[in-house]
XYZ file of C-alpha atoms in Angstrom:
431
model
C 81.917 140.050 127.172
C 81.253 143.883 128.501
C 84.947 144.442 129.639
C 83.350 145.883 132.925
C 81.186 142.503 133.716
C 84.536 140.458 132.594
C 86.774 142.136 135.056
C 84.378 141.273 137.593
C 83.570 137.722 136.524
C 87.677 136.826 136.311
C 87.763 138.494 139.940
C 85.466 136.301 141.340
C 82.962 139.233 141.872
C 80.208 138.684 139.571
C 77.213 136.382 140.756
C 74.001 137.103 138.881
C 72.616 140.078 136.803
C 69.195 140.799 135.261
C 68.795 140.154 131.484
C 70.090 143.300 129.328
C 72.904 144.463 131.704
C 75.553 143.783 129.164
C 73.843 146.123 126.458
C 73.068 148.699 129.060
C 76.976 148.607 129.784
C 77.452 149.201 126.169
C 77.202 152.998 126.986
C 78.030 155.308 129.926
C 75.686 154.039 132.694
C 75.143 155.266 136.267
C 75.270 152.593 139.034
C 74.689 152.742 142.746
C 75.322 150.720 145.763
C 73.612 151.416 149.216
C 75.835 151.613 152.511
C 74.236 150.630 155.636
C 74.746 153.341 158.464
C 74.975 151.094 161.373
C 78.229 152.599 162.398
C 80.206 155.604 161.993
C 82.833 153.412 160.066
C 82.784 151.065 157.314
C 84.656 147.382 157.656
C 86.201 145.051 155.520
C 82.935 143.540 154.653
C 82.060 146.961 152.907
C 85.104 146.508 150.772
C 83.491 144.482 148.082
C 80.870 146.997 147.317
C 83.349 149.860 147.274
C 85.475 147.903 144.950
C 82.275 147.368 142.719
C 82.065 150.953 142.553
C 85.731 151.808 141.968
C 85.542 149.077 138.850
C 82.497 150.640 137.490
C 84.100 153.909 137.612
C 87.524 152.681 136.271
C 85.793 151.261 133.142
C 84.227 154.997 132.318
C 80.688 154.612 134.037
C 79.532 156.794 136.735
C 79.124 155.262 140.209
C 76.541 156.527 143.194
C 77.121 155.750 146.855
C 73.992 155.957 148.661
C 74.140 156.296 152.575
C 70.810 154.761 153.905
C 69.999 157.442 156.335
C 66.238 156.679 156.108
C 66.508 152.729 155.589
C 68.863 152.768 158.567
C 66.085 153.839 160.610
C 64.231 150.330 159.634
C 66.744 147.693 159.221
C 67.348 145.325 156.508
C 65.976 141.987 157.032
C 68.389 140.094 154.742
C 70.657 137.676 155.980
C 69.372 138.420 159.548
C 67.694 136.111 162.044
C 66.151 138.692 164.106
C 65.174 142.523 164.141
C 68.136 145.001 164.848
C 67.817 147.849 167.164
C 66.612 151.284 165.434
C 68.925 154.013 165.363
C 67.907 157.567 166.095
C 68.575 160.382 164.038
C 71.571 162.086 165.767
C 73.255 158.556 165.897
C 72.336 158.184 162.325
C 73.836 161.731 161.376
C 77.269 161.003 162.909
C 77.582 157.285 161.167
C 76.721 159.091 157.845
C 79.321 161.891 158.454
C 81.992 159.169 158.991
C 81.060 156.946 156.095
C 80.919 159.758 153.759
C 84.534 160.629 154.792
C 85.767 157.314 153.876
C 83.856 156.672 150.636
C 85.496 159.743 149.355
C 88.974 158.300 149.925
C 88.012 155.535 147.461
C 86.205 157.230 144.867
C 86.706 160.534 142.329
C 84.055 162.592 143.463
C 85.835 166.277 142.283
C 87.327 165.360 138.689
C 84.494 167.224 136.843
C 84.640 164.422 134.526
C 81.083 163.017 133.247
C 81.701 159.873 135.532
C 82.541 161.799 138.523
C 80.987 159.853 141.714
C 77.969 161.117 143.349
C 77.198 160.689 147.159
C 73.536 160.636 148.291
C 71.560 160.192 151.347
C 68.203 158.782 151.088
C 67.113 160.409 153.952
C 67.188 163.630 152.033
C 64.266 162.621 149.793
C 62.398 159.950 152.477
C 62.346 162.601 155.386
C 59.375 164.374 154.226
C 57.423 161.583 152.632
C 54.181 160.720 154.524
C 53.068 157.656 155.113
C 50.005 158.079 153.183
C 51.448 159.612 150.441
C 54.144 156.325 150.246
C 51.293 153.994 150.722
C 49.160 155.386 148.059
C 51.861 156.295 145.510
C 54.283 153.417 145.898
C 52.899 150.691 147.901
C 50.111 150.129 145.258
C 52.516 148.985 142.807
C 53.697 146.113 144.584
C 51.299 143.150 145.553
C 52.024 141.297 149.269
C 52.389 138.053 147.307
C 55.339 139.549 145.802
C 57.114 140.786 148.693
C 56.209 137.613 150.529
C 58.063 135.372 147.924
C 61.454 137.087 148.458
C 63.983 134.803 150.329
C 64.655 137.349 152.982
C 60.910 137.506 154.104
C 60.275 133.717 153.918
C 63.128 132.741 156.122
C 61.596 135.077 158.752
C 57.944 134.568 158.294
C 58.113 130.575 157.741
C 56.922 127.743 159.987
C 60.345 127.645 161.256
C 60.534 131.370 162.087
C 61.040 132.145 166.085
C 60.829 135.863 165.739
C 58.851 136.651 162.838
C 59.236 139.936 161.061
C 57.776 143.427 162.226
C 55.774 145.365 159.540
C 58.657 147.637 159.768
C 61.291 145.515 158.437
C 58.631 144.244 155.838
C 58.279 147.274 154.159
C 62.330 147.829 153.963
C 62.217 146.406 150.246
C 59.834 149.301 149.136
C 61.750 151.872 150.539
C 65.103 150.486 149.124
C 62.985 150.008 145.826
C 61.804 153.454 145.584
C 65.448 154.803 146.161
C 65.954 153.132 142.613
C 62.842 155.106 141.128
C 64.211 158.395 142.722
C 67.796 157.861 141.382
C 66.526 156.545 137.930
C 63.993 159.608 137.729
C 66.623 162.271 139.099
C 69.982 160.948 138.025
C 69.467 158.616 135.348
C 70.419 155.674 137.181
C 69.937 152.305 135.707
C 72.046 149.857 137.534
C 72.119 148.742 141.334
C 74.755 146.660 142.394
C 75.357 144.564 145.640
C 75.772 141.327 147.366
C 73.915 138.363 146.384
C 71.652 138.391 149.538
C 70.386 141.735 148.044
C 68.949 140.019 145.138
C 65.325 140.244 146.477
C 65.676 143.897 147.207
C 67.306 144.980 144.271
C 64.914 143.243 141.765
C 61.748 144.965 143.806
C 63.738 148.310 142.858
C 63.869 147.278 139.041
C 60.143 146.250 138.997
C 58.898 149.546 140.696
C 61.187 151.410 138.078
C 59.143 149.454 135.211
C 55.468 149.977 136.898
C 56.030 153.541 138.123
C 58.137 155.069 135.413
C 57.702 152.758 132.568
C 61.436 152.604 132.666
C 64.313 149.628 132.240
C 66.423 149.157 134.983
C 68.934 146.425 136.087
C 70.647 144.649 139.073
C 73.565 143.086 139.333
C 75.087 140.948 142.485
C 78.685 139.687 143.753
C 78.836 136.644 145.743
C 79.080 137.058 149.591
C 82.793 136.600 150.621
C 83.321 133.302 152.434
C 86.531 131.822 153.596
C 87.890 128.439 152.414
C 86.192 126.519 155.004
C 82.589 128.224 154.381
C 82.666 130.512 157.512
C 81.707 134.160 157.284
C 84.535 136.476 156.177
C 85.521 139.704 157.657
C 86.426 139.327 161.546
C 89.490 138.764 163.490
C 90.117 135.289 165.012
C 88.763 137.024 168.306
C 85.665 137.674 166.403
C 86.125 141.559 166.319
C 84.905 143.758 163.388
C 88.093 144.780 161.106
C 87.084 148.391 160.666
C 88.387 151.058 158.040
C 88.743 153.779 160.710
C 92.186 153.689 162.157
C 90.616 154.776 165.471
C 89.138 151.521 165.542
C 91.380 149.142 163.993
C 95.036 150.333 163.679
C 96.836 149.839 160.233
C 98.930 147.322 162.016
C 95.767 145.192 162.919
C 94.335 145.534 159.365
C 97.372 144.412 157.656
C 97.967 141.460 159.936
C 94.162 140.340 159.199
C 95.357 140.411 155.451
C 98.579 138.564 156.471
C 97.211 135.856 158.263
C 94.824 134.653 155.739
C 95.462 131.196 154.655
C 96.907 129.976 151.045
C 93.500 129.061 149.564
C 91.623 132.101 150.957
C 95.037 134.473 149.893
C 94.572 133.166 146.332
C 91.012 134.016 146.005
C 91.445 137.252 148.123
C 94.188 138.823 146.120
C 91.765 138.721 143.051
C 89.133 140.062 144.729
C 90.557 142.752 146.959
C 93.282 144.274 144.541
C 93.672 146.091 141.644
C 97.052 143.999 140.269
C 96.642 142.808 136.793
C 95.185 139.181 136.604
C 98.428 137.652 134.914
C 100.515 139.233 137.505
C 98.312 137.645 140.229
C 98.656 134.284 138.281
C 102.465 134.814 138.406
C 102.659 135.293 141.828
C 100.224 132.283 142.596
C 102.743 130.168 140.635
C 105.737 131.576 142.748
C 104.131 131.162 146.146
C 103.227 127.512 145.231
C 106.895 126.829 145.043
C 107.818 128.235 148.566
C 104.284 128.769 150.252
C 106.333 128.996 153.442
C 107.357 132.559 152.325
C 103.910 133.839 152.254
C 104.369 135.647 149.113
C 100.622 136.057 148.258
C 99.781 136.693 152.053
C 102.410 139.602 152.013
C 101.345 140.918 148.706
C 97.605 140.797 149.634
C 98.068 142.619 152.835
C 100.585 145.497 151.385
C 98.531 146.052 148.651
C 95.115 146.289 150.523
C 96.819 148.230 153.407
C 98.295 150.885 150.827
C 94.821 151.414 149.003
C 92.788 151.827 152.335
C 95.040 153.661 154.462
C 97.990 155.330 152.498
C 101.539 154.698 152.391
C 102.780 156.075 155.699
C 100.288 153.764 157.646
C 101.585 150.947 155.307
C 105.204 151.651 156.574
C 104.394 151.713 160.088
C 102.345 148.524 159.667
C 105.366 146.980 158.635
C 107.681 148.145 160.724
C 105.240 147.007 163.682
C 105.215 143.530 162.070
C 109.027 143.509 161.865
C 109.094 144.207 165.652
C 107.931 140.809 166.979
C 110.627 139.251 165.234
C 113.572 141.585 166.859
C 114.328 142.868 163.391
C 113.515 146.517 164.551
C 115.581 149.472 165.605
C 114.824 151.901 168.567
C 114.218 154.646 165.739
C 111.346 151.940 164.638
C 109.677 151.891 167.889
C 109.846 155.442 168.136
C 107.945 155.996 165.054
C 104.979 153.944 165.951
C 101.951 155.990 167.502
C 100.641 154.756 170.666
C 97.704 152.880 169.227
C 100.031 150.859 166.757
C 102.322 150.163 169.622
C 99.880 149.259 171.805
C 98.154 146.780 168.899
C 101.725 145.149 168.378
C 101.874 144.258 172.085
C 98.469 143.780 172.694
C 98.382 140.994 175.685
C 101.915 141.588 176.632
C 102.360 141.384 180.616
C 102.480 145.047 181.968
C 103.534 146.444 185.079
C 102.758 150.135 185.988
C 105.092 152.141 188.372
C 104.913 155.975 189.320
C 106.832 158.258 187.246
C 108.835 159.244 190.335
C 110.125 155.700 190.786
C 111.729 155.801 187.400
C 113.309 159.250 188.450
C 114.521 158.014 191.791
C 115.729 154.460 190.684
C 116.863 154.959 187.263
C 119.578 151.660 187.829
C 118.080 149.046 185.640
C 118.608 146.494 188.143
C 116.563 148.475 190.847
C 113.969 149.394 188.614
C 113.299 145.876 187.169
C 113.349 144.663 190.688
C 110.100 146.714 191.406
C 107.975 144.566 188.634
C 106.556 141.011 188.865
C 108.118 139.867 185.358
C 111.184 138.074 187.489
C 111.209 135.753 190.164
C 114.033 137.229 192.252
C 116.665 140.200 192.217
C 119.029 137.257 191.664
C 117.508 136.223 188.296
C 117.448 139.935 187.037
C 121.246 140.078 187.805
C 122.054 136.780 186.137
C 120.156 138.093 183.081
C 121.480 141.597 182.957
C 125.353 140.075 183.520
C 124.374 137.393 180.446
C 123.302 140.254 178.441
C 120.230 138.560 177.783
C 117.858 141.691 178.503
C 116.929 144.319 175.906
C 115.230 147.984 176.729
C 113.564 149.041 173.551
C 115.188 146.559 171.359
C 118.690 147.570 172.624
C 120.721 145.342 175.037
C 121.147 146.673 178.526
C 123.927 145.316 181.408
C 124.229 145.576 185.107
C 125.580 149.173 185.110
C 122.762 150.307 182.564
C 120.489 153.251 183.787
C 116.727 153.540 182.682
C 115.336 157.331 182.618
C 112.286 159.445 181.233
C 114.174 159.903 178.109
C 113.701 155.716 176.934
C 110.184 156.240 177.491
C 108.141 155.640 174.005
C 105.218 157.480 173.522
C 106.140 159.386 176.653
C 105.039 156.522 178.786
C 106.058 152.726 177.977
C 109.390 150.909 178.385
C 109.592 147.877 176.055
C 111.694 144.905 177.826
C 112.830 141.585 175.944
C 114.000 138.734 177.590
C 116.148 136.611 175.178
C 114.265 136.340 171.588
C 110.547 136.492 172.320
C 109.572 137.240 175.790
C 108.305 140.770 175.768
C 107.194 142.782 178.815
C 106.000 146.470 179.026
C 106.367 149.148 182.037
C 104.046 151.523 181.627
C 105.189 154.714 183.775
C 102.264 156.547 185.297
C 102.597 160.363 185.871
C 101.993 161.253 189.397
């Protein structure tokens, strides 16, 4: 088997492909994947398409990352039960800019090598295409019967469908198919890759290349990532997207997402989402099986993917943050966390706000804590201080301890811990 296809297969990244792909990949091949600009950041669901392009480049081929600035205005019906809201041009421009900056972190666009990546936006070649020209030059090559036979269409227009499908979404596969025609003609692109739910759209593209240009083009899909229980992968337990943008999802939350995977999922994901050699992964799986409580697979998975996506400094911050809740951190570790990471770690912890002048006026620990709602009485606070069971910013405090503005973390927070696991936050508000 071709080395690129073999690696995808062994990592669980190969689902289906058109005949002749292996022959095509025997020489330098240009392949593309489209990214839907529905937000200004990609999320963990976008990592598999990114990985396909990275593996393609690592095997000497040329990747194209296509941002769907034009198709984003229409909406892909694949896997959808209802039509989504259409985006305006200003929002799309913002989203395209954010996604472009992220893709540049993962692919080599600058080396000058033959297989340097290319970034394109289909809005650039679709914006001046009139409806009449598109219908005449592109639409005539694909019959309605052909388009109706696609699974993404049949699910939406069948007898069981409650919403139907607008003409706008119906034409999506033609727009995506024309992307392939344009890239084939201008950049010699002969391969489109994507998730298995895109097979219908992708084969429309290969058919348009054949009918319009008389060329041979190919499609390759990977399985949609699911959890071991069959549910959809990519969101936190609370149903939130796990974004690649640190402003949306902190490195700590990102790290924790991977750390909290089940054994079965971690064994699957470590092959898909890391670049560790497969023989090394097999050894890790064996060692993990001997002591699963140590969560070696999850820790390795979380470390490798956080390092790849966010870099070494953010990984270090995530590791420090992960240790804090177990009481294994120092004051310096706390101070090293930025505000977003700090608040991510202590999300849901009881918080009490006091004015800054109160902190300056009553620096005594007993008097300050008496103003909060964390304790039932002043005598309870006094007893805890005498028993040395209270910590401020991970350091023990006693009855004579003073608390001042120098103790504030990120210029605003005081972290209190009673015993080993009961955390409280005091938020100091500037007057």
